[in-house]
Amino acid sequence: KAGVTQTPRYLIKTRGQQVTLSCSPISGHRSVSWYQQTPGQGLQFLFEYFSETQRNKGNFPGRFSGRQFSNSRSEMNVSTLELGDSALYLCASSLASGRGYNEQFFGPGTRLTVL
Amino acid sequence: AQKVTQAQTEISVVEKEDVTLDCVYETRDTTYYLFWYKQPPSGELVFLIRRNSFDEQNEISGRYSWNFQKSTSSFNFTITASQVVDSAVYFCALSGDNNNDMRFGAGTRLTVKP
């Protein structure tokens, strides 16, 4: 069974631009969560999507948004990029939403560098 | 509020030594779940274990063992006879019963030298 895939793996953008990252969950998984990992703040929860609806949102500005498609694939978008948005963005999929025991399977991440 | 503390930022051991990674958590939930993940240099988080708040039995899986103590809000991870391949960053995480929002600790970077 294929794991969680994320594209692209590496991305370089400049301040003020916008970026879209993609995540394909494990087949059959309907929940997709996004996390930001930086050296300073560590791993932080961005949001979770389930059945095309945002279920949970972390403490990030509105420049960070996402969506989920009917095939459970998810995209996250960051507009008006800032230097501090440079990070590893990790996507995780799980079978269901709403229960903390759901094991989350992580993708390899997209490393975003903002210049 | 939920919080996970991994006080050890970096640990360095020599191969075959035993090593314990500490994890202390805070939560007001009565039902919660604790996790350990391994992050090798490739960046992908690898699931190691999940524990629910009602199951305080210690668990052993090969060279890995976990000690969950609700009385001290700790969920420590021990690697016995460490190997170079164990070198990675290890994260402890906590989630409540009603969401997939995992709170991660800052991580402990383990280096195992040959």
Coordinates of C-alpha atoms in Angstrom, one line a residue:
Chain A
K1 CA 0.0 0.0 0.0
A2 CA 1.5 3.3 -1.0
G3 CA 2.3 5.8 1.7
V4 CA 1.5 9.5 2.0
T5 CA 2.9 11.4 -0.9
Q6 CA 3.7 15.1 -0.9
T7 CA 4.6 17.3 -3.8
P8 CA 6.8 19.1 -4.4
R9 CA 9.5 17.9 -2.1
Y10 CA 11.5 21.2 -2.3
L11 CA 10.4 24.7 -3.1
I12 CA 12.1 28.0 -3.2
K13 CA 9.9 31.2 -3.3
T14 CA 10.5 34.9 -2.6
R15 CA 8.7 37.1 -0.1
G16 CA 5.2 38.2 -1.2
Q17 CA 4.6 35.2 -3.5
Q18 CA 2.1 32.5 -2.8
V19 CA 2.6 28.7 -2.8
T20 CA 0.5 25.6 -3.0
L21 CA 1.5 22.3 -1.6
S22 CA -0.1 19.0 -2.3
C23 CA -0.7 15.9 -0.3
S24 CA -2.1 12.5 -1.3
P25 CA -3.2 10.4 1.6
I26 CA -3.0 6.6 1.9
S27 CA -5.7 5.0 -0.1
G28 CA -8.9 4.7 2.1
H29 CA -7.8 7.4 4.5
R30 CA -10.2 10.3 4.7
S31 CA -8.5 12.6 7.1
V32 CA -5.6 14.8 6.2
S33 CA -3.7 17.0 8.7
W34 CA -1.0 19.5 8.0
Y35 CA 1.9 20.5 10.3
Q36 CA 4.6 23.1 10.1
Q37 CA 8.1 22.2 11.4
T38 CA 10.6 24.9 12.1
P39 CA 13.8 24.9 14.3
G40 CA 12.4 27.6 16.5
Q41 CA 8.8 26.5 16.9
G42 CA 9.0 22.8 16.4
L43 CA 6.1 20.9 15.0
Q44 CA 2.9 22.8 15.0
F45 CA -0.6 21.8 13.9
L46 CA -2.0 23.8 11.0
F47 CA -5.3 22.3 10.2
E48 CA -7.2 19.0 9.5
Y49 CA -9.6 18.2 6.7
F50 CA -12.1 15.4 6.7
S51 CA -14.6 14.7 3.9
E52 CA -13.7 18.0 2.3
T53 CA -14.4 20.0 5.5
Q54 CA -12.0 21.7 7.8
R55 CA -12.4 20.0 11.2
N56 CA -9.7 21.7 13.2
K57 CA -7.5 24.7 12.9
G58 CA -4.3 25.6 14.7
N59 CA -3.1 29.0 15.6
F60 CA -1.9 30.3 12.3
P61 CA -2.8 33.5 10.4
G62 CA -5.4 33.5 7.6
R63 CA -2.6 33.5 5.0
F64 CA -2.5 29.7 5.6
S65 CA -5.4 27.9 4.1
G66 CA -6.2 24.5 2.7
R67 CA -8.8 22.4 1.0
Q68 CA -9.6 18.8 0.5
F69 CA -11.0 17.2 -2.7
S70 CA -13.5 14.4 -3.0
N71 CA -10.7 11.9 -3.5
S72 CA -9.3 13.0 -0.1
R73 CA -6.2 14.7 -1.7
S74 CA -5.5 17.9 0.1
E75 CA -3.7 21.1 -0.8
M76 CA -2.5 23.9 1.5
N77 CA -1.9 27.4 0.3
V78 CA 0.2 30.1 1.8
S79 CA -0.3 33.6 0.5
T80 CA 2.0 36.6 0.8
L81 CA 4.9 34.6 1.9
E82 CA 7.2 35.8 4.7
L83 CA 10.7 34.7 5.6
G84 CA 9.4 33.0 8.7
D85 CA 7.3 30.7 6.6
S86 CA 10.4 28.8 5.6
A87 CA 9.8 25.4 7.1
L88 CA 9.2 21.7 6.5
Y89 CA 5.5 21.2 5.9
L90 CA 4.3 17.7 6.8
C91 CA 1.1 16.1 5.8
A92 CA -0.4 13.2 7.8
S93 CA -3.3 11.0 6.9
S94 CA -5.5 8.8 9.0
L95 CA -8.6 6.7 8.5
A96 CA -11.0 8.9 10.4
S97 CA -11.4 12.2 12.2
G98 CA -12.5 13.3 15.6
R99 CA -10.8 10.7 17.7
G100 CA -7.3 11.3 19.1
Y101 CA -6.4 7.6 18.9
N102 CA -6.3 7.7 15.1
E103 CA -2.8 6.8 14.1
Q104 CA -1.5 9.4 11.7
F105 CA 0.9 8.4 8.9
F106 CA 3.2 11.1 7.8
G107 CA 4.5 12.0 4.4
P108 CA 8.1 13.0 3.6
G109 CA 7.3 16.7 3.8
T110 CA 7.8 19.7 1.5
R111 CA 10.7 21.9 2.4
L112 CA 9.8 25.5 1.6
T113 CA 12.5 28.1 1.5
V114 CA 11.4 31.8 1.3
L115 CA 14.1 34.2 0.2
Chain B
A1 CA -4.3 23.4 27.5
Q2 CA -2.2 20.5 26.3
K3 CA 1.5 20.5 26.5
V4 CA 4.4 18.1 25.9
T5 CA 7.8 18.7 27.3
Q6 CA 10.9 16.9 26.2
A7 CA 13.6 18.4 28.4
Q8 CA 16.5 16.6 26.7
T9 CA 17.4 18.5 23.6
E10 CA 20.3 16.3 22.5
I11 CA 21.7 13.0 23.8
S12 CA 24.8 11.3 22.6
V13 CA 25.7 7.7 23.4
V14 CA 28.0 5.0 22.3
E15 CA 26.6 2.0 20.5
K16 CA 25.2 -0.7 22.8
E17 CA 24.5 1.7 25.6
D18 CA 20.9 1.9 26.8
V19 CA 19.3 5.3 26.6
T20 CA 16.1 6.8 28.0
L21 CA 14.2 9.7 26.4
D22 CA 12.0 11.6 28.7
C23 CA 8.5 12.9 28.0
V24 CA 6.3 14.8 30.4
Y25 CA 2.8 16.0 29.4
E26 CA 0.0 18.2 30.6
T27 CA -3.6 17.8 29.8
R28 CA -7.0 18.4 31.4
D29 CA -8.6 15.6 29.4
T30 CA -9.4 12.4 31.1
T31 CA -9.1 10.5 27.9
Y32 CA -6.0 11.2 25.8
Y33 CA -3.5 9.5 23.7
L34 CA 0.3 9.6 23.8
F35 CA 2.6 8.8 20.9
W36 CA 6.2 8.5 20.1
Y37 CA 7.5 9.2 16.6
K38 CA 11.0 8.9 15.1
Q39 CA 12.3 11.4 12.5
P40 CA 15.4 10.2 10.7
P41 CA 17.4 12.6 8.5
S42 CA 15.1 12.0 5.6
G43 CA 12.4 14.0 7.4
E44 CA 9.5 11.6 7.5
L45 CA 7.9 11.0 10.9
V46 CA 7.8 7.3 11.7
F47 CA 5.1 6.1 14.1
L48 CA 6.5 4.0 17.0
I49 CA 3.8 3.6 19.6
R50 CA 0.4 4.9 20.8
R51 CA -0.9 4.7 24.3
N52 CA -4.3 5.6 25.7
S53 CA -4.7 7.2 29.1
F54 CA -6.5 4.1 30.5
D55 CA -3.7 1.7 29.7
E56 CA -0.7 2.1 32.0
Q57 CA 0.9 -1.2 31.1
N58 CA 4.5 -0.8 30.0
E59 CA 5.2 -2.1 26.5
I60 CA 8.3 -3.7 25.0
S61 CA 8.9 -4.1 21.3
G62 CA 12.3 -5.6 20.6
R63 CA 14.9 -3.1 21.8
Y64 CA 12.3 -0.5 22.5
S65 CA 10.3 -0.1 25.7
W66 CA 7.9 2.5 27.0
N67 CA 7.1 3.4 30.6
F68 CA 3.8 5.3 31.1
Q69 CA 3.1 6.7 34.5
K70 CA 0.0 8.8 35.0
S71 CA 1.0 9.7 38.5
T72 CA 3.9 11.7 37.2
S73 CA 2.4 12.5 33.7
S74 CA 5.3 10.9 32.0
F75 CA 5.7 8.6 29.0
N76 CA 9.4 7.7 28.7
F77 CA 11.0 5.7 26.0
T78 CA 14.0 3.5 26.4
I79 CA 16.2 2.0 23.7
T80 CA 18.2 -1.0 24.9
A81 CA 21.6 -1.8 23.3
S82 CA 21.4 1.3 21.0
Q83 CA 22.6 1.1 17.4
V84 CA 23.9 3.7 15.0
V85 CA 20.6 3.3 13.0
D86 CA 18.7 4.6 16.0
S87 CA 20.2 8.1 15.4
A88 CA 17.3 10.4 14.8
V89 CA 15.1 13.0 16.4
Y90 CA 12.4 11.5 18.6
F91 CA 9.2 13.2 19.3
C92 CA 6.6 12.6 22.0
A93 CA 3.1 13.8 21.1
L94 CA -0.3 14.1 22.8
S95 CA -3.8 14.3 21.5
G96 CA -7.2 14.6 23.1
D97 CA -10.2 12.3 22.6
N98 CA -12.1 14.5 20.2
N99 CA -9.7 15.6 17.6
N100 CA -6.6 14.7 15.5
D101 CA -4.8 17.8 16.7
M102 CA -1.5 16.4 18.0
R103 CA 0.7 18.5 20.2
F104 CA 4.3 17.6 19.8
G105 CA 7.2 18.0 22.2
A106 CA 10.3 19.8 21.0
G107 CA 12.0 16.6 20.2
T108 CA 15.2 14.9 21.4
R109 CA 18.1 14.4 19.0
L110 CA 19.7 11.1 19.7
T111 CA 23.2 10.4 18.2
V112 CA 24.5 6.9 18.6
K113 CA 28.2 6.7 17.9
P114 CA 29.9 3.5 16.7

